PDB file of C-alpha atoms in Angstrom:
ATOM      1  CA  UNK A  29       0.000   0.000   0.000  1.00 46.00           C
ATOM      2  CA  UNK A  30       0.733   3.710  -0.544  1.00 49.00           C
ATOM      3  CA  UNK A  31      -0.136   6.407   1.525  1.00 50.00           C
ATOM      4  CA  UNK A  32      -0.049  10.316  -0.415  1.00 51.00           C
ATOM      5  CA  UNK A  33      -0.776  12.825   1.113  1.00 49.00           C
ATOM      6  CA  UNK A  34      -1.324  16.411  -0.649  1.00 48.00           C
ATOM      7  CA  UNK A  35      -1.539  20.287   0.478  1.00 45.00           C
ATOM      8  CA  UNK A  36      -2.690  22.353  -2.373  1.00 40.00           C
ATOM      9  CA  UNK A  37      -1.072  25.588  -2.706  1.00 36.00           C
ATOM     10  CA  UNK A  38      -1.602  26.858  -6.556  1.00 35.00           C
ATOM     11  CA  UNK A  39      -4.815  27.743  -8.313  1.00 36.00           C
ATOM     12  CA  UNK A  40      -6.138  26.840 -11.577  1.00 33.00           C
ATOM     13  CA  UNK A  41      -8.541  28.752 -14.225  1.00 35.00           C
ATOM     14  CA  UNK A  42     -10.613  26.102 -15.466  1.00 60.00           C
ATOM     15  CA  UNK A  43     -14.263  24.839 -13.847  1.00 77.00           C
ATOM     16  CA  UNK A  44     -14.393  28.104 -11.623  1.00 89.00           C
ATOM     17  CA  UNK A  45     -17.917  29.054 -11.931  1.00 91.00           C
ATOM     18  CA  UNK A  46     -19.275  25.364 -11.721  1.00 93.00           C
ATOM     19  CA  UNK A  47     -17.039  25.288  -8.568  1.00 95.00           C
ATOM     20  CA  UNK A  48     -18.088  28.624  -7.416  1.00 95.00           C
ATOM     21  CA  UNK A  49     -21.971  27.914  -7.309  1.00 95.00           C
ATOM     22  CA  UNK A  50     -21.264  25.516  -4.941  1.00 97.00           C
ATOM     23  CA  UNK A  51     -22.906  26.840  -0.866  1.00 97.00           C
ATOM     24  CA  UNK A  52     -22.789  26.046   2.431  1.00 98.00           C
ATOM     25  CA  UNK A  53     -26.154  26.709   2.492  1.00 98.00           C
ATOM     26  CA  UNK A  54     -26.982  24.161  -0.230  1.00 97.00           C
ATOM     27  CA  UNK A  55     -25.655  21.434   1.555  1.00 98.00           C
ATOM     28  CA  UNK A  56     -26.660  22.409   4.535  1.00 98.00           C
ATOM     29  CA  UNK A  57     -30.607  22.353   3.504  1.00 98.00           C
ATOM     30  CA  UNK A  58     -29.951  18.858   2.242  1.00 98.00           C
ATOM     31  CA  UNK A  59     -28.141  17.563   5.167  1.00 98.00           C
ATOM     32  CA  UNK A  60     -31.020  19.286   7.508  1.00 98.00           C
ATOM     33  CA  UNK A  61     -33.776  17.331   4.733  1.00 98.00           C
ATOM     34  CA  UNK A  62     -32.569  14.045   5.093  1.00 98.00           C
ATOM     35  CA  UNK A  63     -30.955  14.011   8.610  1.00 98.00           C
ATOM     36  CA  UNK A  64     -33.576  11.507  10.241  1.00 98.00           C
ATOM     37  CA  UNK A  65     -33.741   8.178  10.956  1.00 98.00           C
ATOM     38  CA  UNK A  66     -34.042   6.341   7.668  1.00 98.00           C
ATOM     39  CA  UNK A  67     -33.100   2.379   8.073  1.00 98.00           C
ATOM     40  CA  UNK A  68     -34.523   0.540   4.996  1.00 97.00           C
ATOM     41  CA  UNK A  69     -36.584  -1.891   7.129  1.00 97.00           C
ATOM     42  CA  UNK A  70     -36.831  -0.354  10.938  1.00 98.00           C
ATOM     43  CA  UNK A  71     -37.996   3.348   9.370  1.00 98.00           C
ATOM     44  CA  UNK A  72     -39.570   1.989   6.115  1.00 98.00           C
ATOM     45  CA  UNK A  73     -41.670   5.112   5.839  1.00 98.00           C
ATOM     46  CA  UNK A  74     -38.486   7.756   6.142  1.00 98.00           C
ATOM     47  CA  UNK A  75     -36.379   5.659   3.893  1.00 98.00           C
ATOM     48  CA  UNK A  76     -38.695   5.867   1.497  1.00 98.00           C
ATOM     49  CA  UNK A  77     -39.335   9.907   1.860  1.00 98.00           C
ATOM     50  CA  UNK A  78     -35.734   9.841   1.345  1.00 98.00           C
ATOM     51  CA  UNK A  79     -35.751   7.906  -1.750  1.00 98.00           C
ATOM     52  CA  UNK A  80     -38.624  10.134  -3.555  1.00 98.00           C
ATOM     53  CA  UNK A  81     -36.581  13.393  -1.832  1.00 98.00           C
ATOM     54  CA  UNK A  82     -33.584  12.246  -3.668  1.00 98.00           C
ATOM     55  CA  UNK A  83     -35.151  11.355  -7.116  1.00 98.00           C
ATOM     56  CA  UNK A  84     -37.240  14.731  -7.257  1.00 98.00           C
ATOM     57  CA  UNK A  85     -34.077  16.492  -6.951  1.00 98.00           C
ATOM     58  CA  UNK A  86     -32.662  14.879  -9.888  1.00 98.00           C
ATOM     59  CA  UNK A  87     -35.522  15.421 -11.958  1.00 97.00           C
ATOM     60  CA  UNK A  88     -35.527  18.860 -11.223  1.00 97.00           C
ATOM     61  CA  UNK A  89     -31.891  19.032 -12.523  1.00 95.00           C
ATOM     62  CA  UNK A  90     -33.136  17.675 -16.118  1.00 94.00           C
ATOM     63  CA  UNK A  91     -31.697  14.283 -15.367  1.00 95.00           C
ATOM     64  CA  UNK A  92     -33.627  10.866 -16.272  1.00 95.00           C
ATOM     65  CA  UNK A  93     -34.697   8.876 -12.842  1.00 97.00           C
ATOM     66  CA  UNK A  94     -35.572   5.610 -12.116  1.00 96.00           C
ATOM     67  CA  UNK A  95     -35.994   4.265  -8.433  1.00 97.00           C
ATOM     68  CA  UNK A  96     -34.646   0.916  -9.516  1.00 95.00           C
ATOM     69  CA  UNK A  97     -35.527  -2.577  -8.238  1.00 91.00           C
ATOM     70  CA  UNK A  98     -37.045  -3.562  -5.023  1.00 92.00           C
ATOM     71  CA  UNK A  99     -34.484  -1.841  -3.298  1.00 96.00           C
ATOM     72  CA  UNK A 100     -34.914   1.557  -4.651  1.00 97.00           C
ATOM     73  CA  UNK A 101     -31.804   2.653  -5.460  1.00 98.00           C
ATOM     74  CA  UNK A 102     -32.070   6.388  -7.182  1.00 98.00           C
ATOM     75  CA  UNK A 103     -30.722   5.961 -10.533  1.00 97.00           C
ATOM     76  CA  UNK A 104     -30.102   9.561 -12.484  1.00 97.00           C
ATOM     77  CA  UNK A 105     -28.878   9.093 -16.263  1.00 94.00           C
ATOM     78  CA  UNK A 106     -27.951  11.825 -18.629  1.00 91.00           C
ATOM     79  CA  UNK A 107     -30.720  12.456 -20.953  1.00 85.00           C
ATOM     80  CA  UNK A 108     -29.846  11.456 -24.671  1.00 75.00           C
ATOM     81  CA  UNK A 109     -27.650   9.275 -26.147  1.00 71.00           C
ATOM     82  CA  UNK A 110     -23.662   8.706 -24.860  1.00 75.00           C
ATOM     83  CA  UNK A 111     -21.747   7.297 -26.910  1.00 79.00           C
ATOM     84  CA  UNK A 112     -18.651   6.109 -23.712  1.00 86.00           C
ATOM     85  CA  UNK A 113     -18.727   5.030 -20.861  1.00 90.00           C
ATOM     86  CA  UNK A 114     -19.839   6.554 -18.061  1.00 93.00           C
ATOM     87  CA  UNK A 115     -18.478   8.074 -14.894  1.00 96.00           C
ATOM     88  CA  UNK A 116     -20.937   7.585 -12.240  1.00 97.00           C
ATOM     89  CA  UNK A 117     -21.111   8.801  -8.450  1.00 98.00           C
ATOM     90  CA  UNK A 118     -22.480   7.385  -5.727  1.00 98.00           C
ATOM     91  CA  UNK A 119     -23.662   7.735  -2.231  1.00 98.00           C
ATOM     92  CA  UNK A 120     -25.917   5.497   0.270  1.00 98.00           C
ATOM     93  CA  UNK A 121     -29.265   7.371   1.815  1.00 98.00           C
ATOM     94  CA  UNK A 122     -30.328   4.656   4.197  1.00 98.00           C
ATOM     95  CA  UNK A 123     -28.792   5.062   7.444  1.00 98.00           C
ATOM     96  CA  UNK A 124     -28.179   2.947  10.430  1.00 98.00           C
ATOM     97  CA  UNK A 125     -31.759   1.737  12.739  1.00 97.00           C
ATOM     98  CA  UNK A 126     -32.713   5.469  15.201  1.00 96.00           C
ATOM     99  CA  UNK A 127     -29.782   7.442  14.114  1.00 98.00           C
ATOM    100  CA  UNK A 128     -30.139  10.312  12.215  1.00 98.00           C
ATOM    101  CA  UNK A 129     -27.020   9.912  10.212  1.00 98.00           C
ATOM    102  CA  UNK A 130     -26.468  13.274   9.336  1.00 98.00           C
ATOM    103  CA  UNK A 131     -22.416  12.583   8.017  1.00 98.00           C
ATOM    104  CA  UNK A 132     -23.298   9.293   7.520  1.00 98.00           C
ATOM    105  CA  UNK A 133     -24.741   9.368   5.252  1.00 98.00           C
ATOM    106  CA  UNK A 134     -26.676  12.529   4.010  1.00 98.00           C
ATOM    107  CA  UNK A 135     -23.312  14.561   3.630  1.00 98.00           C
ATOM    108  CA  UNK A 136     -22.548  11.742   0.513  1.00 98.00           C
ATOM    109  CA  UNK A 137     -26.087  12.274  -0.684  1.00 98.00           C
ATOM    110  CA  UNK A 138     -25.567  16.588  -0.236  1.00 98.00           C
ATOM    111  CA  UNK A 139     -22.040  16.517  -2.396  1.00 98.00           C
ATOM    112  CA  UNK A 140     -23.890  14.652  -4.953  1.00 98.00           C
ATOM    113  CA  UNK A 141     -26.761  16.552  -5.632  1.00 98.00           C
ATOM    114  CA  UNK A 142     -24.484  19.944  -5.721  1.00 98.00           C
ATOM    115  CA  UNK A 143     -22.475  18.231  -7.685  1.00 97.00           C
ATOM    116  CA  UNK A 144     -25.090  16.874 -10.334  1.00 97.00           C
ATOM    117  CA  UNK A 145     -25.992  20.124 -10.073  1.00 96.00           C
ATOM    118  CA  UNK A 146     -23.319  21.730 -11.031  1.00 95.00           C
ATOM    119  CA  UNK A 147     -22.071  19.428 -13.698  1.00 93.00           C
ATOM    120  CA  UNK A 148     -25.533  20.069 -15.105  1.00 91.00           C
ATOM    121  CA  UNK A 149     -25.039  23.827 -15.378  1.00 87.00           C
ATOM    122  CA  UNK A 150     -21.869  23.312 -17.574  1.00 85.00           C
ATOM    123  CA  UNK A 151     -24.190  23.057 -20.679  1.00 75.00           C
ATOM    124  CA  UNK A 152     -23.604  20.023 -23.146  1.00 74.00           C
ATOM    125  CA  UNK A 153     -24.646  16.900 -21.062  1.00 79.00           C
ATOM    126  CA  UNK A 154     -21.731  15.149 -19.834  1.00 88.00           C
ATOM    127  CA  UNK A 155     -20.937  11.288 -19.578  1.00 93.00           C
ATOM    128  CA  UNK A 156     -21.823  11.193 -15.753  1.00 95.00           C
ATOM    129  CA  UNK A 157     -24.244   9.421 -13.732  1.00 96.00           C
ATOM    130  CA  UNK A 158     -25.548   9.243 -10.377  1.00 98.00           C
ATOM    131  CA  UNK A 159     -26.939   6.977  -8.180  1.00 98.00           C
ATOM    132  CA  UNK A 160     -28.072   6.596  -4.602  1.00 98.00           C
ATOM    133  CA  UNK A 161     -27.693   3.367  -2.774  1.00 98.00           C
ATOM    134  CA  UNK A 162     -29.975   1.898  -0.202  1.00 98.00           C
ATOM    135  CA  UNK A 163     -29.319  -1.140   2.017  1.00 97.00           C
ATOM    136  CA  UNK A 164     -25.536  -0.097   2.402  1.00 98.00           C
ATOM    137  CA  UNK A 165     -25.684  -0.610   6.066  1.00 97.00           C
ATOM    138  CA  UNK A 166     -27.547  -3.926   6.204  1.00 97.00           C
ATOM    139  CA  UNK A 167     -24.517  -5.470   3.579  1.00 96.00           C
ATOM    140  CA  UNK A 168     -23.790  -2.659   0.585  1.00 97.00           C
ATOM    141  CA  UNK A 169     -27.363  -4.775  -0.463  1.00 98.00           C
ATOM    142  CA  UNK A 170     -27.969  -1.238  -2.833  1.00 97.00           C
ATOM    143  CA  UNK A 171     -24.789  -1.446  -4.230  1.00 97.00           C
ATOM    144  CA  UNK A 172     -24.358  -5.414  -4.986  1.00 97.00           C
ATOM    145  CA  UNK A 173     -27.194  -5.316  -6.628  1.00 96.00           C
ATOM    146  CA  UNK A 174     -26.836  -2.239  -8.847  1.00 96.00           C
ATOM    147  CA  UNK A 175     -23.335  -4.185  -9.966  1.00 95.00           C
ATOM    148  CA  UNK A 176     -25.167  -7.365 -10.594  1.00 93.00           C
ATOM    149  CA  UNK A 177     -28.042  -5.352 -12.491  1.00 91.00           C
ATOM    150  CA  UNK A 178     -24.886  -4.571 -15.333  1.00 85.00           C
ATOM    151  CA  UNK A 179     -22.893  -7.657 -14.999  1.00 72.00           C
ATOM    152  CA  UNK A 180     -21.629  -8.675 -17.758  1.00 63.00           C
ATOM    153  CA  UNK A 181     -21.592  -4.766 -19.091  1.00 55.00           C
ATOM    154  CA  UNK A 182     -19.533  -3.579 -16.495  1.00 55.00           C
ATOM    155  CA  UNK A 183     -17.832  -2.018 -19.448  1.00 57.00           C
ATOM    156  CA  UNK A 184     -19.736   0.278 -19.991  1.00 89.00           C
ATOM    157  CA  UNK A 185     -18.953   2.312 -16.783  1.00 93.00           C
ATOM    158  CA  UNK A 186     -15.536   4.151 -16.794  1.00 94.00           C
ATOM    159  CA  UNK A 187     -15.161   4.389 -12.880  1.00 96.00           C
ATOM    160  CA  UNK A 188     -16.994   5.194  -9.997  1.00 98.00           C
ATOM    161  CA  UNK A 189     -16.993   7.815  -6.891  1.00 98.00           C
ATOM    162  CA  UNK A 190     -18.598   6.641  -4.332  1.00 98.00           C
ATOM    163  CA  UNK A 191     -18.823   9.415  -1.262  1.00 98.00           C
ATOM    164  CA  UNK A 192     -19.588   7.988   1.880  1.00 97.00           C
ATOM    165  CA  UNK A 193     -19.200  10.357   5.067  1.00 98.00           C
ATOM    166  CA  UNK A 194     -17.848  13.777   3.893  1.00 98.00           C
ATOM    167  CA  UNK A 195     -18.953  15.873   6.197  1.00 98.00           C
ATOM    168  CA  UNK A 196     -16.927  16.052   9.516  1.00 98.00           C
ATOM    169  CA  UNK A 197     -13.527  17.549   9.847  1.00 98.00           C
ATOM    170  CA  UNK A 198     -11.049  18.463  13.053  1.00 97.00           C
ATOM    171  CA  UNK A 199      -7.991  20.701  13.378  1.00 96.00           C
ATOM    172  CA  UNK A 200      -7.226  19.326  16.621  1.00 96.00           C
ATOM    173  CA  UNK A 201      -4.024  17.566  17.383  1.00 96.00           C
ATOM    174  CA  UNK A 202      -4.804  13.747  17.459  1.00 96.00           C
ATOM    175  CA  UNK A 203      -8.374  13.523  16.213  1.00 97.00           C
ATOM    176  CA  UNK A 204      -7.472  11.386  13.100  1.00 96.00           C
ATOM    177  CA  UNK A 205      -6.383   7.906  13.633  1.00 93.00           C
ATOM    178  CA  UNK A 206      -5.841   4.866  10.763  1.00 85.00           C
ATOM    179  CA  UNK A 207      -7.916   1.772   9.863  1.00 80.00           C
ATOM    180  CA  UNK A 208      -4.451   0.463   9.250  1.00 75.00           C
ATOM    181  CA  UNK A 209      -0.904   1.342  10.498  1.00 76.00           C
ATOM    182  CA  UNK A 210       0.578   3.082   7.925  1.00 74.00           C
ATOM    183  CA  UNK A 211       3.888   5.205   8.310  1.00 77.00           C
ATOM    184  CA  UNK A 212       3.548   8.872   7.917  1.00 81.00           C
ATOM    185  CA  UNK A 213      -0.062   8.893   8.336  1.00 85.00           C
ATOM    186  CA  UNK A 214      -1.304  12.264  10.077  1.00 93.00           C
ATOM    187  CA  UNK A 215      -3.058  12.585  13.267  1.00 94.00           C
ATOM    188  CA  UNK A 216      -5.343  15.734  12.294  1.00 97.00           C
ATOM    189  CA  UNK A 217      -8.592  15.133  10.790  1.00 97.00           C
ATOM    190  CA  UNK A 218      -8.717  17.909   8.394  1.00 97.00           C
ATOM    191  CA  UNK A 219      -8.443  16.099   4.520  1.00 97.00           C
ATOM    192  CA  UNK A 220     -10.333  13.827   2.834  1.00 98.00           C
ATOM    193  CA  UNK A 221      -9.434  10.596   2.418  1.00 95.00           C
ATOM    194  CA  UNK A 222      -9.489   8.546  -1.282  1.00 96.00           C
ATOM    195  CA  UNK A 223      -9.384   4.689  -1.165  1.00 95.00           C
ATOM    196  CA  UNK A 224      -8.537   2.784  -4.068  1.00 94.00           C
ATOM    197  CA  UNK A 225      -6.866  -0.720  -5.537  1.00 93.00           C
ATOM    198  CA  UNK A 226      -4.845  -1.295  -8.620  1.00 92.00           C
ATOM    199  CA  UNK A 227      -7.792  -0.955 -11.420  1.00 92.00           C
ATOM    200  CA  UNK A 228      -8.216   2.608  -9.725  1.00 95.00           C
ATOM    201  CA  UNK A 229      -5.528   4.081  -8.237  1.00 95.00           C
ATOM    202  CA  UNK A 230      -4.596   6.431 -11.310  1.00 95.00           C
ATOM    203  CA  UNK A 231      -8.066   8.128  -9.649  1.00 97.00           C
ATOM    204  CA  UNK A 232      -6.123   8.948  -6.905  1.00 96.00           C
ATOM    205  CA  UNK A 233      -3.274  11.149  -9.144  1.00 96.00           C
ATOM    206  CA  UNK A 234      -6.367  12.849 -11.242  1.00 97.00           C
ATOM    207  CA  UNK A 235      -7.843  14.260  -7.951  1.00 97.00           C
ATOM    208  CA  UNK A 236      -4.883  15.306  -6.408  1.00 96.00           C
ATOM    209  CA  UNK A 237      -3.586  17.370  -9.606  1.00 96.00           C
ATOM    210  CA  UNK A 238      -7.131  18.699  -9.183  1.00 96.00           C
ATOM    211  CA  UNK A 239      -6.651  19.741  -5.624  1.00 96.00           C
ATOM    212  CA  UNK A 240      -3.405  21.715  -6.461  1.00 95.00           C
ATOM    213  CA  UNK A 241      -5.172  23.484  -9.025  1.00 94.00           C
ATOM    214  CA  UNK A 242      -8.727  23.953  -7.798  1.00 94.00           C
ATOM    215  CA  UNK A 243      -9.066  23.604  -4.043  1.00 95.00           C
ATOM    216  CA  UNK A 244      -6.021  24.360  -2.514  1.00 94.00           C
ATOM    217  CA  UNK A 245      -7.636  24.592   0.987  1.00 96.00           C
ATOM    218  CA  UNK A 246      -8.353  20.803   0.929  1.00 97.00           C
ATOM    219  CA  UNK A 247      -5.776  18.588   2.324  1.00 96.00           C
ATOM    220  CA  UNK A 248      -6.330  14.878   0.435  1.00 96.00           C
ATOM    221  CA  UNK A 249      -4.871  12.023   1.906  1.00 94.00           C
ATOM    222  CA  UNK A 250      -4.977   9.082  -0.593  1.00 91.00           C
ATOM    223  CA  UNK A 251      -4.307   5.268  -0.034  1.00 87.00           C
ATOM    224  CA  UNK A 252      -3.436   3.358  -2.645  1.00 85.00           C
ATOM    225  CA  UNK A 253      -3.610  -0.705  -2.588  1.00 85.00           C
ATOM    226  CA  UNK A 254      -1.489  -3.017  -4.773  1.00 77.00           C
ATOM    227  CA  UNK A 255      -1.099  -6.508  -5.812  1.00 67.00           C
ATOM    228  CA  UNK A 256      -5.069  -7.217  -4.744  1.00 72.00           C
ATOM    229  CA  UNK A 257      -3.803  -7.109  -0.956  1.00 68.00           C
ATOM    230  CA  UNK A 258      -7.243  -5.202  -0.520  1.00 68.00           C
ATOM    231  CA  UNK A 259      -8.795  -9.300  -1.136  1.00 64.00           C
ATOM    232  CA  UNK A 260      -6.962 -10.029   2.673  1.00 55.00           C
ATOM    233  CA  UNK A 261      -8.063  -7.074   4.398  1.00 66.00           C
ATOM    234  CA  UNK A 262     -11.598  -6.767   4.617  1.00 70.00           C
ATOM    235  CA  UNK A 263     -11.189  -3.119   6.531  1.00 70.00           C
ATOM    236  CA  UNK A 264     -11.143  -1.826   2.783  1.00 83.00           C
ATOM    237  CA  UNK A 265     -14.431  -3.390   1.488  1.00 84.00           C
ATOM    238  CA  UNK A 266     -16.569  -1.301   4.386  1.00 89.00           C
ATOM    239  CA  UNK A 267     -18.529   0.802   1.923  1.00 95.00           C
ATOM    240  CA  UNK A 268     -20.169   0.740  -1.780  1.00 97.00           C
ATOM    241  CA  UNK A 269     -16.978   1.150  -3.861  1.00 97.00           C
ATOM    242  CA  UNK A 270     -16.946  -2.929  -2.872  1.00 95.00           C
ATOM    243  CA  UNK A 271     -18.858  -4.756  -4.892  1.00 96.00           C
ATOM    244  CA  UNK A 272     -17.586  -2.605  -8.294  1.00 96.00           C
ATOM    245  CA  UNK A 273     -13.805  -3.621  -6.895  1.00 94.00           C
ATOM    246  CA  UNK A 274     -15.024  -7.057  -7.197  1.00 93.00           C
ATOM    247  CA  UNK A 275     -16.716  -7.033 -10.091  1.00 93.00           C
ATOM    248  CA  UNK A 276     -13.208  -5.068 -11.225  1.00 93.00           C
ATOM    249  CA  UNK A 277     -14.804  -2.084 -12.209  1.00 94.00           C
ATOM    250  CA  UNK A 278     -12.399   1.024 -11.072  1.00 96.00           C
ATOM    251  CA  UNK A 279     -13.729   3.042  -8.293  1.00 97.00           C
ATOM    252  CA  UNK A 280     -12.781   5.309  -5.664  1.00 97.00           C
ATOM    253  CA  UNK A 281     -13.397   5.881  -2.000  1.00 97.00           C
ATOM    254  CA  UNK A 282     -13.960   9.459  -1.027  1.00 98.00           C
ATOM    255  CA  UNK A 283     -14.292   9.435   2.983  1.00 97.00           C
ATOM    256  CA  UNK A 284     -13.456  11.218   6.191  1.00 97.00           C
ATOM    257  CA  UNK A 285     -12.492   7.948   7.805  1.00 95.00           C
ATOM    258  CA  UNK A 286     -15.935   7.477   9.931  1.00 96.00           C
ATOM    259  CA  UNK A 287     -15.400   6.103  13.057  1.00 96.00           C
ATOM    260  CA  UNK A 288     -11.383   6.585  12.873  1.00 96.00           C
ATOM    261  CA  UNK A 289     -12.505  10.566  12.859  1.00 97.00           C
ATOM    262  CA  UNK A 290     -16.035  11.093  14.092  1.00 98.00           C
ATOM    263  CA  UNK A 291     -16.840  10.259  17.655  1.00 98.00           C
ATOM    264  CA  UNK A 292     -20.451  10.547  16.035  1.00 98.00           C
ATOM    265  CA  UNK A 293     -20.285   7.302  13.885  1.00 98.00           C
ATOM    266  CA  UNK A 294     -23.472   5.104  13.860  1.00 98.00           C
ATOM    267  CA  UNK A 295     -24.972   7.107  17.263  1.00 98.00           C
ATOM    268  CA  UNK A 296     -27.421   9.282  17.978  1.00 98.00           C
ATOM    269  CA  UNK A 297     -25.623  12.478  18.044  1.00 98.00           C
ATOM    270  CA  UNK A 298     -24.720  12.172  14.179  1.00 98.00           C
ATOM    271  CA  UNK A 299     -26.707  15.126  14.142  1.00 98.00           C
ATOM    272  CA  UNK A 300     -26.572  18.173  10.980  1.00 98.00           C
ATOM    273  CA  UNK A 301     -25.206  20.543  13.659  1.00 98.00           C
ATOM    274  CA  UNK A 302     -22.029  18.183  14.590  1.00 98.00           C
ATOM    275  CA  UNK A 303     -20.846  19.015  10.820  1.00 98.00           C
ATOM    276  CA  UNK A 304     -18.530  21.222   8.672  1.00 98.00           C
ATOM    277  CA  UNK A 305     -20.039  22.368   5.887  1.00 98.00           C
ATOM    278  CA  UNK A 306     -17.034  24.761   5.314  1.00 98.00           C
ATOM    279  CA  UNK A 307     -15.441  21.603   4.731  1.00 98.00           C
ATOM    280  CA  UNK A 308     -18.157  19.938   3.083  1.00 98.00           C
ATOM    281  CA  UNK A 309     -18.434  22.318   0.509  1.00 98.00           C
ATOM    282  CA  UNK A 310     -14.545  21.945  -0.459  1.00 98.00           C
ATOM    283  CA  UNK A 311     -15.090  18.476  -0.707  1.00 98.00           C
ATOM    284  CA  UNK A 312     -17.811  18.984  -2.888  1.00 98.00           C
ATOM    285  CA  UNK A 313     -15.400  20.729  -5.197  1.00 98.00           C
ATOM    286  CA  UNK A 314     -12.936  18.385  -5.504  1.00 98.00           C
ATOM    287  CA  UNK A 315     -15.716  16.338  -6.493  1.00 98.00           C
ATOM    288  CA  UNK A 316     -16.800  18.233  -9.039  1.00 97.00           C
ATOM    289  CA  UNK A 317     -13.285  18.929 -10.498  1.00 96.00           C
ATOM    290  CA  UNK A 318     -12.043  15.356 -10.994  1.00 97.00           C
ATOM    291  CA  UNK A 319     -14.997  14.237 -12.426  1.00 97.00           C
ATOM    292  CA  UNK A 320     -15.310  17.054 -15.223  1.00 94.00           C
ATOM    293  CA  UNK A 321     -11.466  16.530 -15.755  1.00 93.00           C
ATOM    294  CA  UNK A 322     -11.947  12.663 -16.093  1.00 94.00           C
ATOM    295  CA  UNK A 323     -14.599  13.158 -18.514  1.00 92.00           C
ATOM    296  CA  UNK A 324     -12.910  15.754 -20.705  1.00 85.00           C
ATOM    297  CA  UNK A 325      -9.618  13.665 -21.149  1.00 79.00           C
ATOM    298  CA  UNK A 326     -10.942  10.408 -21.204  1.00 66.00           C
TER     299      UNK A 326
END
């Protein structure tokens, strides 16, 4: 494994307006909308409010919906033919039974709509889809089947962002530890963090040139896995980048470490107040940048 980690310092010209439109206040609203109890099966009712929350938003945004299978994963496709494969982000809505999961996981499902959002505003309809998960805390059961909905045509999906938890941040001296014990790694929980394995680890460069560029204020942190050691250490297959890692479909981790960061993780007090959306918003950015870049060179 690799660890990088990056401090921007230099800006870049390109994307500015799409990365300017992006507000606290916008993810804040969503955050505050969805931040309620919402397990798929113990709060059937608010998972489902959720579900129809998320797909009106997309449709608003010009984007074609479908809340797909018995599941109800929120599927948002460009409109119109594309003629490559796509780029598609990703984020889980259900959270875990009587917690309001406000970082985990609205904060995933708040990046993504600004950032379908903005990626919409660009004009000609990009390559890029969206979708959000359900069941990703009762087994990534969203996710494995959304992969096994496009098996074999996994080709036709370039790579995948999957944001899960990006919403809580600390500049205090030892509030970041490690899943794993990896030399170097910092003790302030301040960046975001980018998983990925061999098939995807070039995703890892692309957002980091991205952060130098576009959002310097954004400290990344990325771990790279090689040689498939991610197949002994089942720490790495913890969120819905999994089942497209197995199904060797590139995809990429974007996280702020959950429990390794937030004291908040899978309690009560996961609440929208316990948040940065300061931070949240850079995030969001990021996002935003590396996907328009991937989709413009290919």
């Amino acid at each position: 494994m690799e660890l990088r980690r990056t401090k921007a310092t230099s800006h870049g010209g390109s994307l500015i307006d799409a990365l300017a439109s992006v507000s606290e206040p916008e993810l804040f609203n969503t955050v505050a909308e969805l931040a309620e109890p919402r397990h798929m099966f113990v709060q059937r009712a608010q998972n489902r409010k959720a579900a129809q929350f998320i797909a009106d938003a997309f449709e608003e945004l010009g984007y074609a919906v479908e809340l797909e299978g018995e599941l109800r994963n929120v599927v948002a496709m460009p409109r119109g033919a594309v003629d490559r494969p796509l780029v598609l982000v990703g984020a889980h809505y259900d959270s875990v039974p009587d917690t309001p999961g406000a970082d985990d996981n609205a904060s995933g499902i708040a990046a993504m709509l600004a950032c379908a959002r903005a990626l919409a505003g660009l004009g000609t309809p990009l390559p890029v889809g969206f979708v959000a998960w359900n069941g990703e805390e009762d087994g990534l059961l969203g996710s494995v089947e959304f992969v096994a909905r496009r098996q074999p045509a996994g080709a036709s999906i370039a790579a995948v962002h999957v944001l899960e938890m990006v919403g809580y941040a600390s500049h205090e001296a030892g509030s970041q530890r490690m899943p794993l014990p990896v030399p170097g790694a910092p003790d302030v929980g301040d960046f975001i963090g980018l998983l990925t394995n061999q098939r995807s680890n070039h995703l890892v460069e692309l957002a980091a040139m991205q952060a130098e560029a576009l959002v310097p204020e954004l400290p990344v942190v990325g771990l790279k896995v090689y040689l498939g050691l991610e197949g002994w250490l089942p720490v790495l297959h913890r969120s819905d980048h999994s089942p497209f890692w197995r199904a060797k479909i590139p995809a990429m981790l974007w996280t702020d470490t959950a429990e390794f960061r937030n004291p908040n993780y899978h309690r009560p007090t996961d609440t929208w107040e316990t948040l940065d959306y300061a931070f949240m918003r850079r995030v969001t950015q990021l996002v935003i940048a590396t996907v328009a870049r991937q989709v413009r060179t290919g």
